[in-house]
Coordinates of C-alpha atoms and ligand atoms in Angstrom, one line a residue:
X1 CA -34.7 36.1 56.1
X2 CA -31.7 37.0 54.0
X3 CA -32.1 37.9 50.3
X4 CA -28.5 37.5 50.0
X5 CA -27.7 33.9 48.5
X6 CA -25.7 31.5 50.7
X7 CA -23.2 31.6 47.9
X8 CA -22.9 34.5 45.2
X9 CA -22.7 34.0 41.4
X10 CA -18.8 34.4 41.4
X11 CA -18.9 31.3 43.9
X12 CA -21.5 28.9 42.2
X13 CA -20.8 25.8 43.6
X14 CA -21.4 23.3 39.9
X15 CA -22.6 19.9 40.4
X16 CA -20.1 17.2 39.9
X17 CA -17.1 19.7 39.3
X18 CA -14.3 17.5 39.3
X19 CA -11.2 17.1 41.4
X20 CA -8.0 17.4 39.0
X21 CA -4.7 17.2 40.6
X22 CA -1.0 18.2 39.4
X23 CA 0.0 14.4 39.1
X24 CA -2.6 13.8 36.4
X25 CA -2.0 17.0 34.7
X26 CA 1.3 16.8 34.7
X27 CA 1.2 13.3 33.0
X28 CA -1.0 14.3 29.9
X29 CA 1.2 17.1 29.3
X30 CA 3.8 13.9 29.2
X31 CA 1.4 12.5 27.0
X32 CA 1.0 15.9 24.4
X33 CA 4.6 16.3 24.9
X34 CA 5.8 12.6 23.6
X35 CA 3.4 12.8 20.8
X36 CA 1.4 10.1 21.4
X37 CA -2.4 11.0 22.0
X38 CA -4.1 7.6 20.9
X39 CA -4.6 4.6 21.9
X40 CA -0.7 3.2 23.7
X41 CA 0.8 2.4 26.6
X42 CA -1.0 4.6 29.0
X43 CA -4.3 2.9 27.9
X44 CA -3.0 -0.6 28.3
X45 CA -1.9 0.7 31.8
X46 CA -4.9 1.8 32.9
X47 CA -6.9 -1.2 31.8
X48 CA -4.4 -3.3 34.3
X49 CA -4.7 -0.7 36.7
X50 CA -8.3 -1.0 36.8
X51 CA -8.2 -4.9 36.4
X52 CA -6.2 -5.0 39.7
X53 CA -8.5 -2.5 41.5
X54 CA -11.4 -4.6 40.9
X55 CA -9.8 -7.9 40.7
X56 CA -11.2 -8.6 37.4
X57 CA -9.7 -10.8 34.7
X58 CA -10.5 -9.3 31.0
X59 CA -10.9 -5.4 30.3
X60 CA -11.3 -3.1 27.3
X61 CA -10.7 0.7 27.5
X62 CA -13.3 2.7 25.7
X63 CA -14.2 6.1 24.4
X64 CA -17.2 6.4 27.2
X65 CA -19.4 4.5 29.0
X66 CA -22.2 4.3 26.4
X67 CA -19.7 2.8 23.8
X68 CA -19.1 0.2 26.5
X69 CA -22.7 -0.7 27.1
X70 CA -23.2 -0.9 23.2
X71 CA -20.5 -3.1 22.4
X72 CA -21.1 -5.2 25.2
X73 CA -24.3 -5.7 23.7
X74 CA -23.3 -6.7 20.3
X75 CA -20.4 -8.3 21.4
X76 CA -23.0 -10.7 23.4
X77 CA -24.8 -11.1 20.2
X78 CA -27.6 -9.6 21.4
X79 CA -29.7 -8.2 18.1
X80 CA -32.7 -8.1 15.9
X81 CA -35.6 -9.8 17.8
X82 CA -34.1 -10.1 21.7
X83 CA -35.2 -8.6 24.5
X84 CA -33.2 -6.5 27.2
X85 CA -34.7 -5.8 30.5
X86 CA -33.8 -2.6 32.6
X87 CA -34.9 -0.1 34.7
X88 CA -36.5 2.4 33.7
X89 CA -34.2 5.1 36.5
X90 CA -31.1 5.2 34.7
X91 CA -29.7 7.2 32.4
X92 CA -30.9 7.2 28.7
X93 CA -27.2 5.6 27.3
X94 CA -28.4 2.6 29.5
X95 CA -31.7 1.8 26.7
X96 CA -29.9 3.2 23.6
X97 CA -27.5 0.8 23.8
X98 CA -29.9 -1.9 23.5
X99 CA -31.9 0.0 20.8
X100 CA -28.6 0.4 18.7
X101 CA -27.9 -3.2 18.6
X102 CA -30.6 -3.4 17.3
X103 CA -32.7 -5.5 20.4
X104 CA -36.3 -4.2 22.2
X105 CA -35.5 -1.9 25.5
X106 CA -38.2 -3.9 28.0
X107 CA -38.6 -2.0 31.2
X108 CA -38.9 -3.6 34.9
X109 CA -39.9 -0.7 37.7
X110 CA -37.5 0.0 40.8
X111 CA -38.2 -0.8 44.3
X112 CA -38.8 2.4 45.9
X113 CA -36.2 1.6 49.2
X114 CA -33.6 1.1 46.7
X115 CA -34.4 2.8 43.6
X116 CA -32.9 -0.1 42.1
X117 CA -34.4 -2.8 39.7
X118 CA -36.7 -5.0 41.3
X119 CA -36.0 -8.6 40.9
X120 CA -39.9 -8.8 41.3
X121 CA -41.2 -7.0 38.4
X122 CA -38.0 -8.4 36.3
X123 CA -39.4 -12.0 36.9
X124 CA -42.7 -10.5 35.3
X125 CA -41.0 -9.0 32.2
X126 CA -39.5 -12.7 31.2
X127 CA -40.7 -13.6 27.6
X128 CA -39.5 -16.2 25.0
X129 CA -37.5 -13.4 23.7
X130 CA -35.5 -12.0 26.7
X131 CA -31.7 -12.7 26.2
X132 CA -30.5 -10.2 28.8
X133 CA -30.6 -8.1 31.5
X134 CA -29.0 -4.7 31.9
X135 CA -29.0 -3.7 36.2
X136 CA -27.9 -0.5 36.7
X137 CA -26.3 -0.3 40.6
X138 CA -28.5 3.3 40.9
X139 CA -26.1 6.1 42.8
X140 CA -23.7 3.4 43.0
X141 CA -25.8 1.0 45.5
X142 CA -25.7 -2.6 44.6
X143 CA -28.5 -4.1 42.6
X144 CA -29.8 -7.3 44.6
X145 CA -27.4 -9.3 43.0
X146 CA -28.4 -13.0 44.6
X147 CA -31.9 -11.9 42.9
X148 CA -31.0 -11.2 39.6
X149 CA -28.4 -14.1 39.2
X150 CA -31.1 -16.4 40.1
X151 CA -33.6 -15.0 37.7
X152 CA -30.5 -15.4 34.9
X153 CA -29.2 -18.5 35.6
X154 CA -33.5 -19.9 35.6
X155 CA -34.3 -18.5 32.1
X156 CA -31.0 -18.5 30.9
X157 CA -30.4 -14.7 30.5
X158 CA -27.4 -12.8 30.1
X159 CA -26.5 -10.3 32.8
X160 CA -24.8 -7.4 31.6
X161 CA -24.1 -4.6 34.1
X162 CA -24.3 -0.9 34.2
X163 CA -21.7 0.2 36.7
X164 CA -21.3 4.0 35.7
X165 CA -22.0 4.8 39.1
X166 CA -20.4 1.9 40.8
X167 CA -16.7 1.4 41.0
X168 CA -16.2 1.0 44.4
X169 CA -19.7 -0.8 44.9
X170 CA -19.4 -4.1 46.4
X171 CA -22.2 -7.0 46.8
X172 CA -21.5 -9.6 49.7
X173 CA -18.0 -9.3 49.2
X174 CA -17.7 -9.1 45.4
X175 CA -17.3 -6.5 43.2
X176 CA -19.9 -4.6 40.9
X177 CA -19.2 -5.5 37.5
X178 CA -18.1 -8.9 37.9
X179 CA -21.1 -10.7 38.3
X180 CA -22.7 -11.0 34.9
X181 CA -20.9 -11.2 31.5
X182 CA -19.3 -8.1 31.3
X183 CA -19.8 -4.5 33.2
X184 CA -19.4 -1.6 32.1
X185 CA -18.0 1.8 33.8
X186 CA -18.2 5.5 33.3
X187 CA -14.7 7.9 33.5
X188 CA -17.3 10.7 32.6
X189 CA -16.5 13.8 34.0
X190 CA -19.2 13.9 37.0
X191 CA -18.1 10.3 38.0
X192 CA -15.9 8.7 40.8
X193 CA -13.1 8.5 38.5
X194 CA -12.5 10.7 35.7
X195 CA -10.6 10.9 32.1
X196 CA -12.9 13.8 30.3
X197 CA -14.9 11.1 28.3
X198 CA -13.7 7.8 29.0
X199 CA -15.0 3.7 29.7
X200 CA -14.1 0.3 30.3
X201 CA -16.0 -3.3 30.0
X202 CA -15.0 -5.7 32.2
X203 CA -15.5 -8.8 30.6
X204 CA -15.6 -12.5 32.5
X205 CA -13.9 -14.2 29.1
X206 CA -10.9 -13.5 27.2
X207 CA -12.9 -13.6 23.8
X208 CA -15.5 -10.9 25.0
X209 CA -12.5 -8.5 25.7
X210 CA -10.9 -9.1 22.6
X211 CA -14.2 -8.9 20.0
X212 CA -14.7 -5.9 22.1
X213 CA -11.5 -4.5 20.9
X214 CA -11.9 -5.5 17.7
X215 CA -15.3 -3.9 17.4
X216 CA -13.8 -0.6 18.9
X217 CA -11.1 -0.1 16.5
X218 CA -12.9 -0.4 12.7
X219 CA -13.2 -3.9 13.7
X220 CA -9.9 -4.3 12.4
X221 CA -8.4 -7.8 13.6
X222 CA -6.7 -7.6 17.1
X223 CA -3.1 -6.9 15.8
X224 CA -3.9 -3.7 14.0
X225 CA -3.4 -2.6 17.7
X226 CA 0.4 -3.2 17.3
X227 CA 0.9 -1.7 13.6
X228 CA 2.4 1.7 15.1
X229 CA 5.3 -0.2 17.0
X230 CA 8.5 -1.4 15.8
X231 CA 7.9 -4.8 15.1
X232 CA 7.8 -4.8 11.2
X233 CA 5.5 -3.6 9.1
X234 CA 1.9 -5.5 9.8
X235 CA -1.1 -5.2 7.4
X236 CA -4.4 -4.5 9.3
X237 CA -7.2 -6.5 8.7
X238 CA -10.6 -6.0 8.8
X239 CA -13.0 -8.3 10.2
X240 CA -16.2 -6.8 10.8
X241 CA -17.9 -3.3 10.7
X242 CA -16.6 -1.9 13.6
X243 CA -17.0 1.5 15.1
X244 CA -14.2 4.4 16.4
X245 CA -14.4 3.7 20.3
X246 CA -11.2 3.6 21.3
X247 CA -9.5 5.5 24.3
X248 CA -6.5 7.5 24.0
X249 CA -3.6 7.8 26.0
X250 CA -4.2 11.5 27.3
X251 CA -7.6 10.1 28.6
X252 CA -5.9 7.3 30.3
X253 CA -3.4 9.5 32.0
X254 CA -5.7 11.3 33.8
X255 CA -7.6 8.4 35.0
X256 CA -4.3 6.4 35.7
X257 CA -3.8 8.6 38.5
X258 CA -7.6 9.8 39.6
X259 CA -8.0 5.4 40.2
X260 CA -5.0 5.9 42.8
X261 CA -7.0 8.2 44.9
X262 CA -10.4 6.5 44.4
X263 CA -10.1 5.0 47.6
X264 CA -9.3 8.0 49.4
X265 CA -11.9 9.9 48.1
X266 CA -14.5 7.2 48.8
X267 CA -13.8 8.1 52.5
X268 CA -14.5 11.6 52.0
X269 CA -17.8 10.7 50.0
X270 CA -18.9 8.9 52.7
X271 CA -18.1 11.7 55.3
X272 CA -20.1 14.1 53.2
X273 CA -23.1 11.3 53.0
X274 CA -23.3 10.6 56.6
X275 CA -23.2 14.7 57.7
X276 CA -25.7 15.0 55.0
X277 CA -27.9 12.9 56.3
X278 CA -27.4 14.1 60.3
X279 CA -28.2 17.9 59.4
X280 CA -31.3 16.8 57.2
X281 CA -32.6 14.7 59.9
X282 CA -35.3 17.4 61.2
X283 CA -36.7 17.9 57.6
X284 CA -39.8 17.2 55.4
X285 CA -37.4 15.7 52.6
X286 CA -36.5 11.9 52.5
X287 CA -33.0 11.2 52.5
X288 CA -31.4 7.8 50.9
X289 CA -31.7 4.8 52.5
X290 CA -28.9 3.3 54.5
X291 CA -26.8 0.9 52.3
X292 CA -28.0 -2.0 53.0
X293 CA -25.5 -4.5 54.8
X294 CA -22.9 -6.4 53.4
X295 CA -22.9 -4.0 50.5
X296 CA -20.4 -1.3 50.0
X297 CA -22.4 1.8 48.1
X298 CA -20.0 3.9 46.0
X299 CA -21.6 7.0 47.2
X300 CA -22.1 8.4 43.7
X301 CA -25.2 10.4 44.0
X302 CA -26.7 11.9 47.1
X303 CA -30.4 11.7 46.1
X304 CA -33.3 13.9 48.0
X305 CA -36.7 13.6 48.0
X306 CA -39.1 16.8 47.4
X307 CA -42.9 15.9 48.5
X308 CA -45.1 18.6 47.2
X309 CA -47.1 18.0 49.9
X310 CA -44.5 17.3 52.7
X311 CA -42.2 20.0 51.9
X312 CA -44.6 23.1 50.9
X313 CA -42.4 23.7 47.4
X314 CA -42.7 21.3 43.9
X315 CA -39.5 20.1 43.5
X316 CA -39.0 21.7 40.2
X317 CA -39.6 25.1 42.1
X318 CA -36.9 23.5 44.7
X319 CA -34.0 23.0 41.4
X320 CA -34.5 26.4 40.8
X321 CA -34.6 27.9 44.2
X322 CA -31.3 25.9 45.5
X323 CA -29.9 26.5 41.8
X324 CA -30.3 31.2 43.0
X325 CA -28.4 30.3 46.5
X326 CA -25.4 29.3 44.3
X327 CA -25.8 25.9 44.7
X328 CA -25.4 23.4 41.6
X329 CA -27.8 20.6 41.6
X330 CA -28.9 17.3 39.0
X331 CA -32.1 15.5 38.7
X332 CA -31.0 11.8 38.6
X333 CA -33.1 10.6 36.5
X334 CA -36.2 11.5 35.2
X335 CA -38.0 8.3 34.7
X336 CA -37.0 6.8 30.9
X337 CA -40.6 7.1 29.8
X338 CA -41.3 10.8 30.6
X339 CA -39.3 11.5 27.4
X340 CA -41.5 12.2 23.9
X341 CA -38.8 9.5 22.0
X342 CA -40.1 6.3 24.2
X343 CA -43.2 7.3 24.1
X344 CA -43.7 7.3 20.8
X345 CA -41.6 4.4 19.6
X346 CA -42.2 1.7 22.4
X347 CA -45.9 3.6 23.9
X348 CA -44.5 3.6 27.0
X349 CA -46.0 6.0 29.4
X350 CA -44.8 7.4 32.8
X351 CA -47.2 5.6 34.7
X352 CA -47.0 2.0 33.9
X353 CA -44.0 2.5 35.5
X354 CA -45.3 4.6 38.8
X355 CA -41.9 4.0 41.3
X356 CA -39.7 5.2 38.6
X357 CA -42.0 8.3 38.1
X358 CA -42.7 9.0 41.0
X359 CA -38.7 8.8 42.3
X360 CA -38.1 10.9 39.2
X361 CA -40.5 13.5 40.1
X362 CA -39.4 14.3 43.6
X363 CA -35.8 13.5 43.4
X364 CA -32.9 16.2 44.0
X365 CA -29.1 15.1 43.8
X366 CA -27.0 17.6 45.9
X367 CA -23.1 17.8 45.6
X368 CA -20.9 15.0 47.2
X369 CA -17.9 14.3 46.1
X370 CA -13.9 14.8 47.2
X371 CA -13.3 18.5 45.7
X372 CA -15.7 19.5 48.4
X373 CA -14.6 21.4 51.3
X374 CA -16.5 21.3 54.8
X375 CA -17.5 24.7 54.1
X376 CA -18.9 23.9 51.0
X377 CA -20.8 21.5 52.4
X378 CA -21.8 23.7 55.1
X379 CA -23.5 26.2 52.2
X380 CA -25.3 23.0 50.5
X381 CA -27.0 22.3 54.2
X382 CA -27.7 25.8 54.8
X383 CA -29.2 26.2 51.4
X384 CA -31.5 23.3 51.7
X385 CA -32.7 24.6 54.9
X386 CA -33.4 28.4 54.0
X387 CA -35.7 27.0 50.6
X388 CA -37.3 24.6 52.8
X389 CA -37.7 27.5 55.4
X390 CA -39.0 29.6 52.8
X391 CA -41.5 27.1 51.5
Ligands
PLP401 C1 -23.0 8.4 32.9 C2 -23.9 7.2 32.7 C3 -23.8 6.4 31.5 C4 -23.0 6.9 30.3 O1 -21.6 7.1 30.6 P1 -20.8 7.9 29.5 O2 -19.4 7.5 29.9 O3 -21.1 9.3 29.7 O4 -21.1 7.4 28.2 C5 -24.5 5.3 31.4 N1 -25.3 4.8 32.4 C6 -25.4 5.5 33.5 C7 -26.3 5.0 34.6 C8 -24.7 6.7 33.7 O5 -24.9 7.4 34.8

């Protein structure tokens, strides 16, 4: 077999490279160029941009994702004493955000089809004290929605969602981050859409928006948004202890034009998904389940599973294998209680939670997304199947 790579170091294909195009480029050099680099009118544009896109009512732009998920906690007056169920396959910004506002992260494991949360084990986790839950739709595949509103509306519970992955995920017809009290999604630069660092809540009431914005801005009172214009001269007031989590306008003009292709792209994620899963067909690795239907999955993350004993090679061996034929890949997610700062503050260990563990143990996510090229994808397949080969 060949000890060249499939792709040589000059080539490396990175994970989760985004696509940038001259429309968006050209439009924060508009933005550098006028002046204005904060929050304006290219954030309020992309807020309605976004609000049509998803049909939602209410939105806030934010700094990132995990200022989203923080403030939607507080702003749900979720604190000292509460408890916030989630899963424990996400990304650690998902339980932070309920740390920082000062709640108690409880975990409830996936279901192992899915890799979702399981409505099952969330019923279990109820106590006197839960005031929310925070579903993350995993690779952008919709949580079992009918499930979790059910268990909500029966105790009571807030449903906050974690839509990093999931702006073009749909549930039965209706969009992710509409069905609870407010959702929250990632412009990081490895998502669907992109501004560098960038978020937005989507909130189901007018108030939740605007406390949002106030706690994003110094929690200075809402009109300290309009002191810059021409208007008058307006004192700011402040109203609470807010925090700096406000997005500017040369974030918002590159995702002002990245939303307009989103939908495009989505086509081309899909395309890469589906040949994906026809070349692995013949091998030891589990591929993701079809989406199931009546759902539309986002195709965020491509996620393979690496049996030790199935596939001849650890999966850790497998990262660094793929990683020498030039091929960039993530681990998406190592369970939340494999890491020493969970462990010591909440005791949690990796197997009281074995799904998440053991997903997080075996899993691979390989490149998908619409800066790939069919020959790209071509050297991702052809690299899986020589370390596989090799094993
Ligand atoms: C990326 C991500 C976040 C955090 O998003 P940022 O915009 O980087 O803060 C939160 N939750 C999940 C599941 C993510 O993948």
């Amino acid at each position: 077999m060949s000890d060249t790579p499939v792709r040589s170091k000059d080539r490396f294909l990175v994970f989760g490279a985004p696509q940038i195009e001259q429309d968006e480029i050209d439009e924060v050099v508009h933005s550098i160029k006028s002046g204005w680099l904060g929050t304006g009118p290219k954030v309020a544009r992309f807020e309605d941009d976004f609000k049509r896109y998803k049909g939602a009512s209410h939105a806030a732009a934010l700094y990132s994702c995990t200022a989203a998920l923080h403030l939607a906690m507080l702003a749900s007056g979720v604190g000292e004493g509460d408890e916030v169920i989630t899963t424990p396959l996400t990304f650690c910004a998902s339980v932070n955000a309920i740390i920082h506002a000062g709640a108690t992260p409880v975990l409830a494991d996936v279901d192992p089809r899915s890799m979702n949360i399981d409505p099952e084990r969330v019923a279990e986790k109820i106590t006197p004290r839960t005031k929310a839950i925070m579903p993350v739709h995993f690779a952008g595949r919709a949580c079992d929605m009918d499930a979790l509103m059910a268990i909500a509306q029966t105790h009571g519970l807030m449903l906050i969602e974690d839509c990093a992955h999931a702006i073009e995920t749909r549930y039965k017809g209706r969009e992710a981050g509409l069905f609870g009290e407010m959702g929250c999604f990632s412009f990081y630069v490895t998502k669907n859409v992109i501004t560098g660092e960038g978020g937005m809540v989507l909130a189901k009431d007018e108030a939740l928006a605007a406390r949002i914005k106030v706690l994003a801005l110094h929690g200075m009172s809402k009109d300290a948004w309009k002191r810059f214009s021409d208007s008058g001269w307006v004192h700011y007031q402040v109203i609470e202890a807010g925090f700096k989590y406000n997005m500017m306008d040369i974030q918002a003009a590159l995702g002002i034009h990245q939303l307009k292709r989103v939908e495009k792209n989505w086509l081309r994620r899909e395309d890469i998904w589906k040949r994906y899963n026809a070349a692995f067909r013949d091998l030891p690795i589990a591929t993701p389940a079809d989406p199931e239907p009546n759902t539309r999955h986002a195709y965020h993350l491509y996620t393979i599973m690496v049996d030790e004993t199935r596939c001849g090679i650890s999966r850790d061996a497998f990262l660094s294998a793929i990683q020498k034929e030039g091929i960039g890949v993530g681990v998406h997610y190592l369970s939340i209680p494999e890491h020493p700062y969970y462990q010591q503050t909440f005791g949690w260990s990796p197997q009281q939670y074995p799904r998440a563990m053991q997903l997080g143990r075996e899993t691979v996510s390989l490149p998908i997304g619409p800066r790939l090229g069919d020959g790209d994808v071509g050297d991702v397949i052809e690299a899986v199947r020589r370390v596989l080969a090799r094993a």
